[in-house]
Structure formats: structure tokens, C-alpha cells
Coordinates of C-alpha atoms in Angstrom, one line a residue:
Chain I
M1 CA -10.4 42.2 -33.5
P2 CA -10.3 40.1 -36.7
D3 CA -12.3 41.7 -39.5
W4 CA -14.0 38.4 -40.5
L5 CA -16.2 38.6 -37.3
T6 CA -18.7 41.4 -36.6
P7 CA -18.3 43.1 -33.2
E8 CA -21.4 41.3 -32.0
E9 CA -19.9 37.9 -32.9
W10 CA -16.6 38.8 -31.4
Q11 CA -18.3 39.9 -28.3
A12 CA -20.0 36.5 -28.0
L13 CA -16.7 34.6 -28.6
S14 CA -14.6 36.6 -26.1
L15 CA -17.4 36.4 -23.5
S16 CA -17.6 32.6 -24.0
L17 CA -13.8 32.4 -23.5
K18 CA -14.0 34.5 -20.4
V19 CA -16.9 32.6 -18.9
S20 CA -15.3 29.2 -19.7
F21 CA -11.9 30.3 -18.4
W22 CA -13.3 31.4 -15.0
A23 CA -15.7 28.4 -14.8
T24 CA -12.8 26.1 -15.2
V25 CA -10.3 27.8 -13.0
V26 CA -12.7 28.3 -10.1
S27 CA -13.9 24.7 -10.2
L28 CA -10.4 23.2 -10.3
P29 CA -9.6 23.3 -6.5
P30 CA -13.1 22.0 -5.4
G31 CA -12.9 19.5 -8.3
V32 CA -9.6 18.1 -7.1
A33 CA -10.9 18.0 -3.5
V34 CA -14.1 16.2 -4.5
A35 CA -12.2 13.8 -6.7
Q36 CA -9.9 13.0 -3.8
A37 CA -12.8 12.5 -1.5
L38 CA -14.5 10.2 -4.0
A39 CA -11.4 8.3 -5.0
R40 CA -9.9 7.8 -1.5
G41 CA -12.4 8.7 1.1
R42 CA -14.6 6.3 3.0
F43 CA -17.3 8.2 4.7
P44 CA -21.1 8.2 5.1
G45 CA -22.7 10.1 2.2
H46 CA -20.0 9.0 -0.3
G47 CA -22.7 7.7 -2.6
L48 CA -24.8 10.8 -2.1
L49 CA -21.8 13.1 -3.0
N50 CA -21.1 11.0 -6.0
G51 CA -24.7 11.3 -7.2
L52 CA -24.9 15.0 -6.5
V53 CA -21.7 15.7 -8.5
H54 CA -23.0 13.7 -11.5
L55 CA -26.5 15.0 -11.3
P56 CA -25.9 17.9 -13.9
L57 CA -24.8 15.2 -16.3
I58 CA -28.1 13.4 -16.3
L59 CA -30.6 16.2 -15.5
P60 CA -32.0 18.2 -18.4
P61 CA -29.9 21.4 -18.5
V62 CA -33.0 23.5 -18.3
V63 CA -33.8 21.8 -15.0
T64 CA -30.2 22.6 -13.7
G65 CA -30.6 26.2 -14.9
Y66 CA -34.0 26.5 -13.2
L67 CA -32.6 25.1 -10.0
L68 CA -29.7 27.6 -10.2
L69 CA -32.3 30.3 -10.7
L70 CA -34.2 29.2 -7.6
T71 CA -31.1 29.1 -5.6
F72 CA -28.9 32.0 -6.8
G73 CA -31.6 34.2 -8.4
R74 CA -32.3 37.5 -6.7
Q75 CA -35.3 35.9 -5.1
G76 CA -33.4 32.6 -4.4
W77 CA -32.6 31.7 -0.8
L78 CA -28.9 31.9 -1.4
G79 CA -29.0 34.6 -4.1
S80 CA -31.0 37.0 -1.9
A81 CA -28.6 36.5 1.0
L82 CA -25.6 37.2 -1.2
W83 CA -27.4 40.3 -2.5
D84 CA -28.3 41.5 1.0
W85 CA -25.0 40.9 2.6
F86 CA -22.5 41.5 -0.2
G87 CA -24.5 43.3 -2.9
F88 CA -23.4 40.6 -5.2
T89 CA -25.6 38.6 -7.6
F90 CA -25.2 36.0 -10.3
A91 CA -28.5 36.7 -11.9
F92 CA -28.3 38.0 -15.5
R93 CA -24.5 38.6 -15.1
W94 CA -21.6 36.9 -16.9
T95 CA -20.6 35.5 -13.5
G96 CA -24.0 33.7 -13.5
A97 CA -23.1 32.3 -16.9
A98 CA -19.8 31.1 -15.5
L99 CA -21.5 29.5 -12.5
A100 CA -23.9 27.7 -14.8
A101 CA -21.1 26.5 -17.0
A102 CA -19.0 25.4 -14.0
V103 CA -21.9 23.4 -12.5
M104 CA -22.5 21.7 -15.9
A105 CA -18.8 21.0 -16.5
F106 CA -18.0 19.9 -12.9
P107 CA -18.8 16.1 -13.4
L108 CA -16.5 15.9 -16.3
L109 CA -13.7 17.6 -14.4
V110 CA -14.2 15.4 -11.3
R111 CA -14.3 12.2 -13.4
A112 CA -11.0 12.9 -15.2
I113 CA -9.2 13.8 -11.9
R114 CA -10.8 10.9 -10.1
L115 CA -9.6 8.4 -12.7
A116 CA -6.1 9.8 -12.5
L117 CA -6.2 9.5 -8.7
E118 CA -7.4 6.0 -8.8
A119 CA -4.4 5.0 -10.9
V120 CA -2.0 6.3 -8.2
D121 CA -0.8 3.6 -5.8
P122 CA -1.9 4.6 -2.3
K123 CA 1.3 3.0 -1.1
L124 CA 3.3 5.8 -2.7
E125 CA 1.4 8.3 -0.6
Q126 CA 1.8 6.2 2.5
A127 CA 5.5 5.8 1.9
A128 CA 5.8 9.6 1.6
A129 CA 3.9 9.9 4.9
T130 CA 6.3 7.5 6.8
L131 CA 9.2 9.6 5.4
G132 CA 7.7 12.5 7.4
A133 CA 5.5 14.3 4.8
S134 CA 2.3 15.8 6.1
R135 CA -0.9 15.2 4.1
V136 CA -0.6 18.5 2.2
V137 CA 3.1 17.9 1.4
V138 CA 2.3 14.3 0.2
F139 CA -0.4 15.7 -2.1
L140 CA 1.7 18.4 -3.5
T141 CA 5.0 16.5 -4.0
V142 CA 3.8 12.9 -4.8
T143 CA 0.1 12.9 -5.8
L144 CA -0.3 16.1 -7.8
P145 CA 2.7 15.5 -10.1
L146 CA 1.3 12.0 -10.9
I147 CA -2.2 13.2 -11.6
L148 CA -1.3 16.5 -13.3
P149 CA -2.0 15.2 -16.8
G150 CA -5.3 14.0 -15.6
V151 CA -6.1 17.3 -14.0
I152 CA -5.2 19.1 -17.2
A153 CA -7.2 16.7 -19.3
G154 CA -10.2 17.3 -17.0
A155 CA -9.7 21.0 -17.2
V156 CA -9.6 20.9 -21.0
L157 CA -12.8 18.9 -21.1
A158 CA -14.5 21.1 -18.6
F159 CA -13.5 24.2 -20.6
A160 CA -14.9 22.7 -23.8
K161 CA -18.1 21.7 -22.0
A162 CA -18.4 25.3 -20.6
M163 CA -17.9 26.7 -24.1
G164 CA -20.8 24.7 -25.3
E165 CA -23.2 25.2 -22.4
F166 CA -26.6 26.3 -23.5
G167 CA -29.6 25.1 -21.6
A168 CA -28.7 26.0 -18.0
T169 CA -27.1 29.3 -19.1
I170 CA -30.1 30.6 -21.0
T171 CA -32.5 29.5 -18.3
F172 CA -30.4 31.0 -15.5
V173 CA -29.0 34.2 -16.9
A174 CA -30.9 34.6 -20.2
N175 CA -29.3 35.7 -23.5
I176 CA -28.1 39.3 -23.0
P177 CA -25.6 40.4 -25.7
G178 CA -22.3 41.5 -24.0
E179 CA -23.3 40.2 -20.6
T180 CA -24.6 36.6 -20.9
Q181 CA -24.6 35.9 -24.6
T182 CA -22.1 33.1 -25.1
L183 CA -21.3 31.3 -28.4
P184 CA -24.2 28.8 -28.3
T185 CA -26.8 31.3 -27.2
A186 CA -25.5 33.8 -29.8
I187 CA -25.8 31.1 -32.5
Y188 CA -29.3 30.5 -31.3
A189 CA -30.1 34.2 -31.4
F190 CA -28.6 34.6 -34.9
L191 CA -30.7 31.7 -36.2
Q192 CA -33.8 33.5 -35.0
L193 CA -32.9 36.5 -37.2
P194 CA -33.7 36.7 -40.9
G195 CA -30.3 36.6 -42.7
G196 CA -28.4 35.6 -39.5
D197 CA -27.3 32.2 -41.1
A198 CA -23.9 33.4 -42.2
A199 CA -23.0 34.7 -38.7
A200 CA -24.4 31.6 -37.1
L201 CA -22.3 29.4 -39.4
R202 CA -19.1 31.3 -38.6
L203 CA -19.7 30.8 -34.8
V204 CA -20.6 27.2 -35.4
A205 CA -17.2 26.7 -37.2
I206 CA -15.4 28.3 -34.3
S207 CA -17.2 26.1 -31.8
V208 CA -16.4 22.9 -33.8
A209 CA -12.7 23.9 -34.0
L210 CA -12.5 24.6 -30.3
A211 CA -14.3 21.4 -29.3
M212 CA -12.2 19.3 -31.6
G213 CA -9.0 20.9 -30.3
A214 CA -10.0 20.3 -26.7
L215 CA -10.8 16.7 -27.4
V216 CA -7.4 16.1 -29.0
V217 CA -5.5 17.8 -26.2
S218 CA -7.4 15.9 -23.6
E219 CA -6.8 12.6 -25.3
L220 CA -3.0 13.3 -25.6
L221 CA -2.8 14.2 -21.9
S222 CA -4.8 11.1 -20.8
R223 CA -2.3 8.9 -22.6
R224 CA 0.5 10.7 -20.8
V225 CA -1.0 10.1 -17.4
A226 CA -0.8 6.3 -18.0
A227 CA 2.7 6.4 -19.3
R228 CA 4.0 8.6 -16.5
I229 CA 2.5 6.4 -13.8
A230 CA 3.9 3.3 -15.5
G231 CA 7.3 5.0 -14.8
K232 CA 8.3 6.2 -18.3
Chain N
M1 CA 30.6 8.1 6.7
N2 CA 28.7 10.1 9.3
F3 CA 25.6 8.1 9.7
R4 CA 23.6 8.8 12.9
G5 CA 22.3 5.3 13.0
T6 CA 25.7 3.7 13.2
T7 CA 25.5 3.8 16.9
P8 CA 22.9 1.4 18.3
T9 CA 21.9 4.0 20.9
M10 CA 19.9 5.9 18.3
S11 CA 17.6 3.0 17.6
A12 CA 14.5 2.5 19.7
G13 CA 12.8 -0.4 21.2
I14 CA 9.1 -1.2 20.6
D15 CA 6.7 -2.5 23.1
L16 CA 3.3 -3.9 22.2
E17 CA 1.1 -4.3 25.3
N18 CA -2.1 -6.4 24.9
V19 CA -2.6 -4.9 21.5
C20 CA -5.9 -5.9 19.7
C21 CA -7.1 -4.7 16.4
D22 CA -10.7 -5.3 15.1
F23 CA -12.0 -4.8 11.6
G24 CA -15.7 -4.8 12.2
T25 CA -16.4 -8.0 13.9
F26 CA -13.2 -9.6 12.7
R27 CA -10.3 -9.6 15.2
A28 CA -7.2 -9.2 13.1
V29 CA -4.8 -9.0 16.0
D30 CA -5.6 -10.6 19.4
N31 CA -3.8 -9.6 22.5
A32 CA -0.3 -9.2 21.1
T33 CA 2.3 -8.5 23.7
V34 CA 6.0 -8.3 22.6
S35 CA 9.0 -6.3 23.7
I36 CA 11.4 -5.6 20.8
K37 CA 14.8 -4.4 21.9
P38 CA 16.6 -1.4 20.4
G39 CA 18.8 -2.6 17.5
E40 CA 17.1 -5.9 17.3
F41 CA 16.2 -7.7 14.0
F42 CA 12.8 -9.0 14.8
S43 CA 10.6 -10.9 12.4
F44 CA 6.9 -11.6 12.5
L45 CA 6.3 -14.8 10.7
G46 CA 3.0 -16.3 9.7
P47 CA 0.7 -17.2 6.8
S48 CA -1.2 -14.5 5.0
G49 CA -4.1 -13.2 7.1
C50 CA -2.4 -14.0 10.4
G51 CA -2.3 -10.3 11.4
K52 CA 1.4 -9.6 11.0
T53 CA 0.9 -6.8 8.5
T54 CA -1.8 -5.3 10.7
I55 CA 0.8 -5.1 13.5
L56 CA 3.2 -3.3 11.2
R57 CA 0.5 -0.8 10.1
M58 CA -0.3 -0.2 13.7
V59 CA 3.3 0.5 14.6
S60 CA 3.7 2.8 11.6
G61 CA 0.5 4.6 12.5
F62 CA -1.8 3.9 9.6
I63 CA -4.2 2.2 11.9
E64 CA -4.8 2.6 15.6
P65 CA -5.1 -0.5 17.9
T66 CA -8.6 -1.1 19.1
E67 CA -7.2 -2.0 22.5
G68 CA -3.8 -2.0 24.1
A69 CA -0.8 0.3 23.8
I70 CA 2.2 0.6 21.5
R71 CA 5.3 2.3 22.7
I72 CA 8.3 3.3 20.6
G73 CA 11.4 4.2 22.6
G74 CA 9.2 4.0 25.7
K75 CA 6.8 6.7 24.4
D76 CA 3.1 5.8 23.8
V77 CA 2.4 6.7 20.2
K78 CA -1.3 6.7 20.4
G79 CA -2.7 9.4 18.2
T80 CA 0.7 10.2 16.6
R81 CA 0.4 10.4 12.8
P82 CA 2.6 8.2 10.6
N83 CA 4.7 11.2 9.5
Q84 CA 5.5 12.1 13.1
R85 CA 6.6 8.6 14.2
P86 CA 10.3 7.7 14.2
T87 CA 9.5 4.8 11.9
A88 CA 10.1 4.2 8.2
L89 CA 8.2 1.6 6.3
I90 CA 9.3 -0.4 3.3
F91 CA 6.5 -1.7 1.3
Q92 CA 6.3 -5.0 -0.5
N93 CA 6.0 -3.2 -3.9
L94 CA 8.7 -0.7 -2.7
A95 CA 6.5 2.3 -3.7
L96 CA 9.4 4.3 -5.2
F97 CA 8.3 7.7 -6.6
P98 CA 8.3 7.1 -10.4
L99 CA 8.7 10.8 -11.4
M100 CA 11.8 11.4 -9.3
P101 CA 15.3 10.3 -10.1
I102 CA 16.9 7.9 -7.6
W103 CA 18.7 10.6 -5.6
E104 CA 15.5 12.6 -5.1
N105 CA 13.7 9.4 -4.1
I106 CA 16.3 8.8 -1.4
A107 CA 16.4 12.5 -0.3
F108 CA 12.6 12.9 -0.2
G109 CA 12.4 12.6 3.6
L110 CA 15.2 15.2 3.8
E111 CA 13.4 17.6 1.5
V112 CA 10.3 17.3 3.6
R113 CA 12.4 18.4 6.5
G114 CA 13.7 21.5 4.7
I115 CA 17.3 20.4 4.2
D116 CA 19.1 22.2 1.4
K117 CA 19.8 20.6 -1.9
A118 CA 23.5 20.2 -1.7
T119 CA 23.3 18.4 1.6
R120 CA 20.4 16.2 0.3
R121 CA 22.4 15.2 -2.7
K122 CA 25.5 14.4 -0.6
K123 CA 23.5 12.3 1.8
A124 CA 21.7 10.5 -1.1
E125 CA 25.1 9.6 -2.6
D126 CA 26.5 8.4 0.8
L127 CA 23.4 6.2 1.2
L128 CA 23.8 4.8 -2.3
K129 CA 27.3 3.8 -1.3
L130 CA 26.0 2.2 1.9
V131 CA 23.5 0.1 -0.1
D132 CA 26.2 -0.7 -2.7
L133 CA 24.7 1.2 -5.6
P134 CA 27.1 4.0 -6.3
G135 CA 26.6 6.0 -9.5
A136 CA 22.8 5.4 -9.7
A137 CA 21.9 8.9 -8.3
D138 CA 20.6 10.3 -11.6
K139 CA 18.9 7.3 -13.0
M140 CA 15.2 6.9 -13.1
V141 CA 13.3 4.2 -11.1
S142 CA 12.3 2.4 -14.3
Q143 CA 16.0 2.0 -15.3
L144 CA 16.8 -0.2 -12.2
S145 CA 16.4 -3.9 -11.7
G146 CA 14.3 -5.4 -8.9
G147 CA 17.3 -5.8 -6.6
Q148 CA 18.5 -2.3 -7.3
K149 CA 15.0 -0.8 -6.6
Q150 CA 15.1 -2.8 -3.3
R151 CA 18.3 -1.1 -2.3
V152 CA 16.9 2.3 -3.2
A153 CA 13.9 1.7 -1.1
I154 CA 16.1 0.8 1.9
A155 CA 18.3 3.9 1.3
R156 CA 15.2 6.1 1.1
A157 CA 14.0 4.8 4.4
L158 CA 17.5 5.1 6.0
A159 CA 17.8 8.7 4.9
V160 CA 15.3 9.9 7.5
E161 CA 17.4 8.2 10.1
P162 CA 14.5 6.2 11.6
S163 CA 14.8 4.6 15.0
V164 CA 12.8 1.8 13.7
M165 CA 12.6 0.3 10.2
L166 CA 9.5 -1.6 9.3
L167 CA 9.7 -4.0 6.3
D168 CA 6.6 -5.6 4.8
E169 CA 7.7 -8.7 2.9
P170 CA 10.2 -6.5 0.9
L171 CA 11.9 -9.5 -0.8
S172 CA 8.9 -11.4 -2.0
A173 CA 8.9 -9.9 -5.5
L174 CA 12.5 -10.9 -6.1
D175 CA 13.7 -14.2 -7.7
L176 CA 15.1 -16.8 -5.4
K177 CA 18.8 -16.1 -6.1
L178 CA 18.4 -12.4 -5.5
R179 CA 16.2 -13.0 -2.5
Q180 CA 19.0 -15.0 -0.8
H181 CA 21.6 -12.4 -1.7
M182 CA 19.4 -9.6 -0.3
R183 CA 18.8 -11.5 2.9
A184 CA 22.5 -11.3 3.7
E185 CA 22.6 -7.7 2.5
L186 CA 19.6 -6.6 4.6
R187 CA 21.2 -8.2 7.6
A188 CA 24.5 -6.5 7.0
I189 CA 22.8 -3.1 6.6
Q190 CA 21.0 -3.6 9.8
K191 CA 24.2 -4.5 11.6
R192 CA 26.0 -1.5 10.1
T193 CA 23.3 1.0 11.0
G194 CA 22.1 -0.5 14.3
V195 CA 18.5 0.5 13.5
T196 CA 15.8 -1.7 14.9
F197 CA 14.3 -3.8 12.1
I198 CA 10.8 -5.2 12.2
Y199 CA 10.5 -7.6 9.4
I200 CA 7.2 -9.2 8.1
T201 CA 7.3 -12.4 6.2
H202 CA 5.5 -15.6 5.4
D203 CA 8.8 -17.3 4.4
Q204 CA 10.2 -19.2 7.3
G205 CA 13.6 -19.5 5.7
E206 CA 13.9 -15.7 5.5
A207 CA 12.8 -15.2 9.1
L208 CA 15.0 -17.9 10.5
A209 CA 18.1 -16.8 8.6
M210 CA 18.0 -13.1 9.2
S211 CA 16.4 -12.5 12.6
D212 CA 17.6 -12.2 16.1
R213 CA 14.2 -13.2 17.3
V214 CA 11.1 -14.4 15.5
G215 CA 7.4 -14.0 16.5
V216 CA 5.3 -16.7 14.9
M217 CA 1.7 -15.7 14.3
S218 CA -1.5 -17.5 13.5
Q219 CA -5.1 -16.2 13.4
G220 CA -4.2 -12.9 15.0
R221 CA -2.3 -14.5 17.9
I222 CA 1.4 -14.5 18.6
Q223 CA 2.1 -18.2 19.1
Q224 CA 5.8 -18.0 20.1
I225 CA 8.5 -15.5 20.4
A226 CA 12.0 -16.9 20.4
A227 CA 15.4 -17.0 18.7
P228 CA 15.2 -18.8 15.3
R229 CA 17.0 -21.8 16.6
D230 CA 14.6 -22.2 19.4
I231 CA 11.6 -21.7 17.2
Y232 CA 12.8 -24.6 15.1
D233 CA 14.1 -26.9 17.8
N234 CA 11.7 -26.1 20.6
P235 CA 8.4 -25.1 19.1
V236 CA 5.7 -24.5 21.7
N237 CA 2.8 -25.9 19.6
G238 CA 2.0 -27.9 16.5
F239 CA 1.3 -24.8 14.5
V240 CA 4.8 -23.4 15.0
A241 CA 6.4 -26.8 14.5
S242 CA 4.6 -27.3 11.2
F243 CA 5.0 -23.7 9.9
V244 CA 8.8 -23.6 10.3
G245 CA 9.5 -27.1 9.0
E246 CA 8.3 -30.7 8.2
N247 CA 7.2 -33.1 10.8
N248 CA 6.2 -36.7 11.3
I249 CA 3.1 -36.5 13.6
F250 CA 1.8 -39.3 15.8
E251 CA -1.5 -39.2 17.7
G252 CA -2.4 -41.1 20.8
D253 CA -3.0 -40.9 24.6
V254 CA -0.3 -39.2 26.6
G255 CA 0.7 -40.7 30.0
P256 CA 2.1 -38.7 33.0
A257 CA 5.4 -36.9 32.5
S258 CA 8.6 -37.7 34.4
G259 CA 11.8 -35.8 34.0
G260 CA 10.3 -33.9 31.1
I261 CA 9.6 -37.0 29.2
A262 CA 6.1 -38.6 28.7
A263 CA 4.8 -41.6 26.8
L264 CA 2.3 -41.5 23.9
T265 CA 0.4 -44.6 23.1
G266 CA -1.5 -44.8 19.9
P267 CA -2.3 -46.9 16.8
H268 CA 1.4 -47.0 15.8
G269 CA 2.7 -48.1 19.1
A270 CA 4.1 -46.5 22.3
F271 CA 6.6 -43.6 22.0
R272 CA 8.5 -41.5 24.4
A273 CA 9.1 -37.8 23.8
R274 CA 9.8 -34.5 25.5
V275 CA 6.9 -32.7 27.0
L276 CA 6.7 -29.1 28.2
P277 CA 5.7 -28.5 31.9
D278 CA 2.7 -26.4 30.9
A279 CA 1.3 -29.0 28.5
A280 CA -0.4 -31.0 31.2
G281 CA -4.1 -31.4 30.6
K282 CA -4.0 -30.4 26.9
A283 CA -4.5 -32.7 23.9
L284 CA -1.0 -33.4 22.6
K285 CA 0.5 -34.9 19.5
L286 CA 4.0 -36.1 18.9
Y287 CA 6.1 -34.1 16.4
V288 CA 9.5 -35.2 15.1
R289 CA 11.4 -33.7 12.2
P290 CA 12.3 -35.9 9.2
E291 CA 16.0 -35.0 9.6
H292 CA 15.8 -36.5 13.1
T293 CA 14.1 -39.6 11.9
V294 CA 16.6 -42.4 11.2
L295 CA 15.9 -45.4 8.9
T296 CA 17.2 -48.8 9.9
R297 CA 16.7 -52.4 8.7
A298 CA 16.3 -53.6 12.3
K299 CA 13.8 -52.3 14.8
A300 CA 15.4 -49.9 17.2
A301 CA 15.1 -50.2 21.0
E302 CA 12.4 -47.5 21.3
N303 CA 10.4 -45.0 19.2
S304 CA 10.5 -47.3 16.1
V305 CA 7.8 -47.7 13.4
Q306 CA 7.8 -50.1 10.6
M307 CA 7.1 -48.5 7.2
E308 CA 7.2 -49.4 3.5
V309 CA 9.2 -47.0 1.3
T310 CA 7.0 -45.4 -1.3
E311 CA 9.2 -42.6 -2.7
V312 CA 12.9 -41.7 -2.7
A313 CA 13.6 -38.1 -3.8
F314 CA 17.2 -37.0 -4.3
E315 CA 17.6 -33.4 -3.0
G316 CA 21.4 -33.0 -3.3
A317 CA 22.8 -32.7 0.2
F318 CA 20.3 -35.3 1.4
I319 CA 17.8 -37.8 0.2
S320 CA 14.2 -37.5 1.1
V321 CA 12.6 -40.8 1.8
H322 CA 8.8 -41.1 2.1
G323 CA 7.0 -44.2 3.3
Q324 CA 3.7 -45.6 4.6
A325 CA 3.3 -47.1 8.0
A326 CA 0.3 -49.2 9.2
G327 CA -3.1 -47.6 8.4
G328 CA -1.6 -45.6 5.5
K329 CA 0.2 -43.2 7.8
R330 CA 2.7 -41.2 5.8
L331 CA 6.2 -40.7 7.3
S332 CA 9.3 -39.0 6.0
A333 CA 13.0 -39.2 6.8
E334 CA 16.0 -37.4 5.5
V335 CA 19.1 -39.5 4.7
K336 CA 22.4 -37.7 4.6
N337 CA 24.1 -38.0 1.2
D338 CA 27.4 -38.9 2.8
G339 CA 28.1 -42.1 0.8
V340 CA 28.1 -44.1 4.1
T341 CA 24.5 -44.1 5.3
P342 CA 22.5 -46.7 3.3
V343 CA 19.7 -45.4 1.2
P344 CA 16.6 -47.6 1.1
Q345 CA 14.9 -48.5 -2.2
V346 CA 11.2 -48.0 -3.0
G347 CA 9.2 -51.1 -1.8
E348 CA 11.7 -51.9 0.9
T349 CA 10.4 -52.3 4.5
V350 CA 12.4 -50.3 7.0
F351 CA 12.1 -49.0 10.6
A352 CA 11.7 -45.2 11.1
S353 CA 13.1 -44.4 14.5
F354 CA 13.9 -41.3 16.5
D355 CA 15.5 -40.2 19.7
A356 CA 13.1 -39.3 22.5
A357 CA 15.1 -36.1 23.1
R358 CA 14.4 -35.0 19.5
A359 CA 10.7 -35.6 19.6
L360 CA 8.1 -33.2 21.2
L361 CA 4.6 -33.6 22.5
L362 CA 2.8 -30.5 21.5
P363 CA -0.7 -29.0 21.7
D364 CA -2.3 -27.5 18.6
A365 CA -2.1 -23.8 17.8
N366 CA -3.1 -21.2 20.4
V367 CA -6.4 -20.0 19.0
R368 CA -9.6 -18.6 20.4
G369 CA -11.7 -21.4 21.8

């Protein structure tokens, strides 16, 4: 633990990293699947799925958080079922913070992967199919290597978004130090305290550095996706 | 080289039986029936939108026919997915995998089948020799020229030892010189391997030069299936005659046929030409090719039209002469550049004549009424 952060600040930072890591990792497989469906699929409800995925981007985060609370809260229709059957709950747990972050970051993840997928010539996949590859093999050997930089860029963006998530998190799982208090909610809490400015400022600096880093990494990777597909 | 396909017995025939394919209300392929023999080089020839690519996509399994049956090697392939059909498809844009070196591109189908790396590498190198590209194994796709990429695409398709090779206008992206060279090359590879080739093209020169048989298509219908020579010399309708070459066309009323010859009487006079037995009762026009049209100063005994020469174009081996007959009708003739045959001048009045045996009375295309 570095000595320029108090235990409380360090706790918020490490919790944020943990929440964002899991939010990103867990949403990756469904993110790729949804991106694939949106980029390639032709099915009824295509527009609906597209709208649903992008909803968290346009809804006020508080609304998303409240909807999550209604759904996954202990009294929520899905939350109560999860609690009754598995004794598991998202409410006021770090897993809930991760869920909120994942939902908020999902549109960014899907967008980046979808863009990469749309740049892949479907003929490459069809050629692989006529050479005997099943759909799964085509995806793993042809599509995935081509979109990998896009997937990584999407993941980096999603991670950064998750690190900064505030409204949905605080509405859904509140602001409990050590359990649901992430960097942004910690900054908010420090700002409410007399003399908390210095601590808040340190966390702000960390947030800015992480966000900038993520943006740079994402940009570099997006450029590589284009170059790779162009056959460099 | 031990290549399974070198014996023609490994290749499969393809039967299309009353195949139809609808896209919504649009019928892309209408009642196509054709039997392609094992080891045959068969071309579907037609303008874009005629349904030829749809046929290819149905054979490869990317779309299912709305009606009718497709059999490969005698087996109905309905419901069989593209990766389980004994076909390999070569796309117009080749679709080589950009992240893999050449040898991995070629060996892709083998890797999918779980063949070990050493065997894959060996096979890829053998195939590179077959397509005349030795030493390219470790290059990347972007380092190759258009013609070389073409060869890699062929090698990649041959690697999986398909019974049927499907080629979707694979030469159209190449320049003229290379295209002519690759024609001969493709034909040679097909002969060497004995694999059945189904070739899609809108270039009649390509289809006529390479194929054993050609199926000419228009508006979703197969108009004629025949050897290239027959397609050119004995087209069954005006569409086929016009698609594979130039024609002078005369309209008029057709009299009764006798001995396969009938008379056509129209604004440019009376002509005699060959007529097919099943043409009775159809609206017919007379088609004769410019190279079968002879120019003379004096009127010939029959099938002779007076015209004024409007243009003389030197084409090298022959001279293309265009002129106008009565009523502004445009006619063309090809004069051999043999130093003997006289070449008319622009403004000169000549007679364009043709042999009745070289002219055909044909109906228009076979389309839905």
C-alpha cells in the first residue's frame, strides 16, 4: 500500500479496480455475442436489441440504477428469486457495483466490437466455411484474430467507463466504504466532509490518469485494427 | 505428387433439378435443370443479376433453393451446411486470410480437419508447386501480386480435395494480360486435378475459351446449355446469339420451313436462313454474325442488302466495316486482313451478303411471359 494514500482511499481505488475488472471480463463474452448478432444477424427484433443495448447510454444513470434496483434488489422480481434459490444478491454488494458498471459500460463495449466486426469481409468467413470450418471454428480462427484489437479497445473503454460509473452505482448499491464505495463515490463522499478536499483531489488525479491512459490505449488499438485488416 | 484429385473418379457430378430460388417476391433462379458431369469444366455465363451467382451459392450451401433439388455426386444436399459439402468456393475478391502467411492460408482446410503441422506444411508446399508459386510459403498475402493471390486462392481450395470447385468470377479483378494467362492456367489445373469446375462469369470470351460446356443465363433462366462452339454457332435464341457475339439482325415475316430453311420477308428484302424445328409459331428474327457477312461490289444471288459504308475500323487481324442500309439500319461486316480481300472506303456503296446456312432465325430470350 503506497503511503501517499490513506487506507480509506486505497480501499476505494482497489475496490474500483476489482469492480471494473469483473464488470469488463464478465461482459466480454455477451458483448461479443451481441455485437456479432447486431453486425451480422438479420432477425426480427434486431432494432429492439440495438435500442436496448444502447439504452444505458442515453438514460440518466440514476434511472438505470433505479431499474437495476427494481430488478435485482432484494425485493426485485429477479433479485428475490436469486436470493430465494441461490442465497445470492447484488444488493449493496460489490458484485452489485460490478453489475451496474457492466450495464453502463456495455454499449461502449458492443459498439467497439461491432465496428471491428463490420470491417471484416463476410467472404473471409464464408471462405473458411467452404473449407470445412464450423461456425465456432470460423469465429475462433478467422474472425476473432481480425477483431481482437477492436475487442481489446472495447474492453479498455468499458473498463474506463466502469471506473468512472457513479449514478447507477450509488442508486443501486449505495456508497458503503469497503463494499460499494468506488473512486467516484469516494470522491463524492470526501467532498461532503470538511477537510476532505485533499483526499478528493488525490483520487481525482488518479481517475484522470486512468481515464487518459485508457483512451490512449484504446486509440492505439483501434488504429491497429484497421491496419491489420488492410493486410499489413 | 500424390494428389487425390488427379484421378477424375474422385470428382463429383452435380445435378440441378427444377431449382428455383426466390428472394421475397423476386425469382432469382427459375426452374434451372442441368446435369454437370464429374470432371467437367462447366461455366454459367450471363449478365449481372441473371442468377448465376445465386446458383453457385445454392450449390455451396449458403442459400437453400426455394424449390427443386440439388445433388452432388448423386446425393441430395438439402440441409447440408457449407462446411459439410464436398465443394470449395473461390470468391471474386479471393478472400485470403490476411493474418496468415501463404502456407497457413493454403493449409487452413487441413488444420480444420486436425491434420498435423508437418503434413500441412508439406501439402501446402506441394500445392504451391502445382499452382506454379514455389517459395511463397512464408510470405504474407499483402506481399503477393494479383495473379499470385489468385493462385493461392486456387491452392487453398484444392487443399481440401474438393469434389467440386466453385469459382465466382475469380479473374475479373485481374488486368487483361494476366486474365488471359490465368485462363489457360485454370484450365490446365482443372485438367491436372480432374476436379469438377463450376465457373461463373459475365465474360463470354472466358466462358467460351475455358469450358467444356456453357450454360447461358438471363433473368434467372438457363437459356441454353451446350459446348462453347455450339453456343456461338448454333444459339437457340436471340439473347444467346447477342450475348456471345455481334450480330446483324433483320426483322420480318417468316414463311414455312422446308429442309430446315425458311424465308424471312421484311423491309430490307427477302432472306433465307436456317430455322430450328421447335421455332414454329414463335416471333422470329434473323441473326447473322459480322464475320459471316461478306461485302461485295455486285449484288449476290441471295441474302444481299445494299448499304453505305459509314465507318472502317482497323482491328489488326481483321477490319471492321460498319454501314447503313435503307431506313438507317446499321450493319457490320468483318473483312479479313489478308491483303487480298478488298476493303471498302467510307462513303462507298456495297452489298452485304451472307450464306443461308450461316444465318439463323431465332426467337427472343426465354423469359417469363
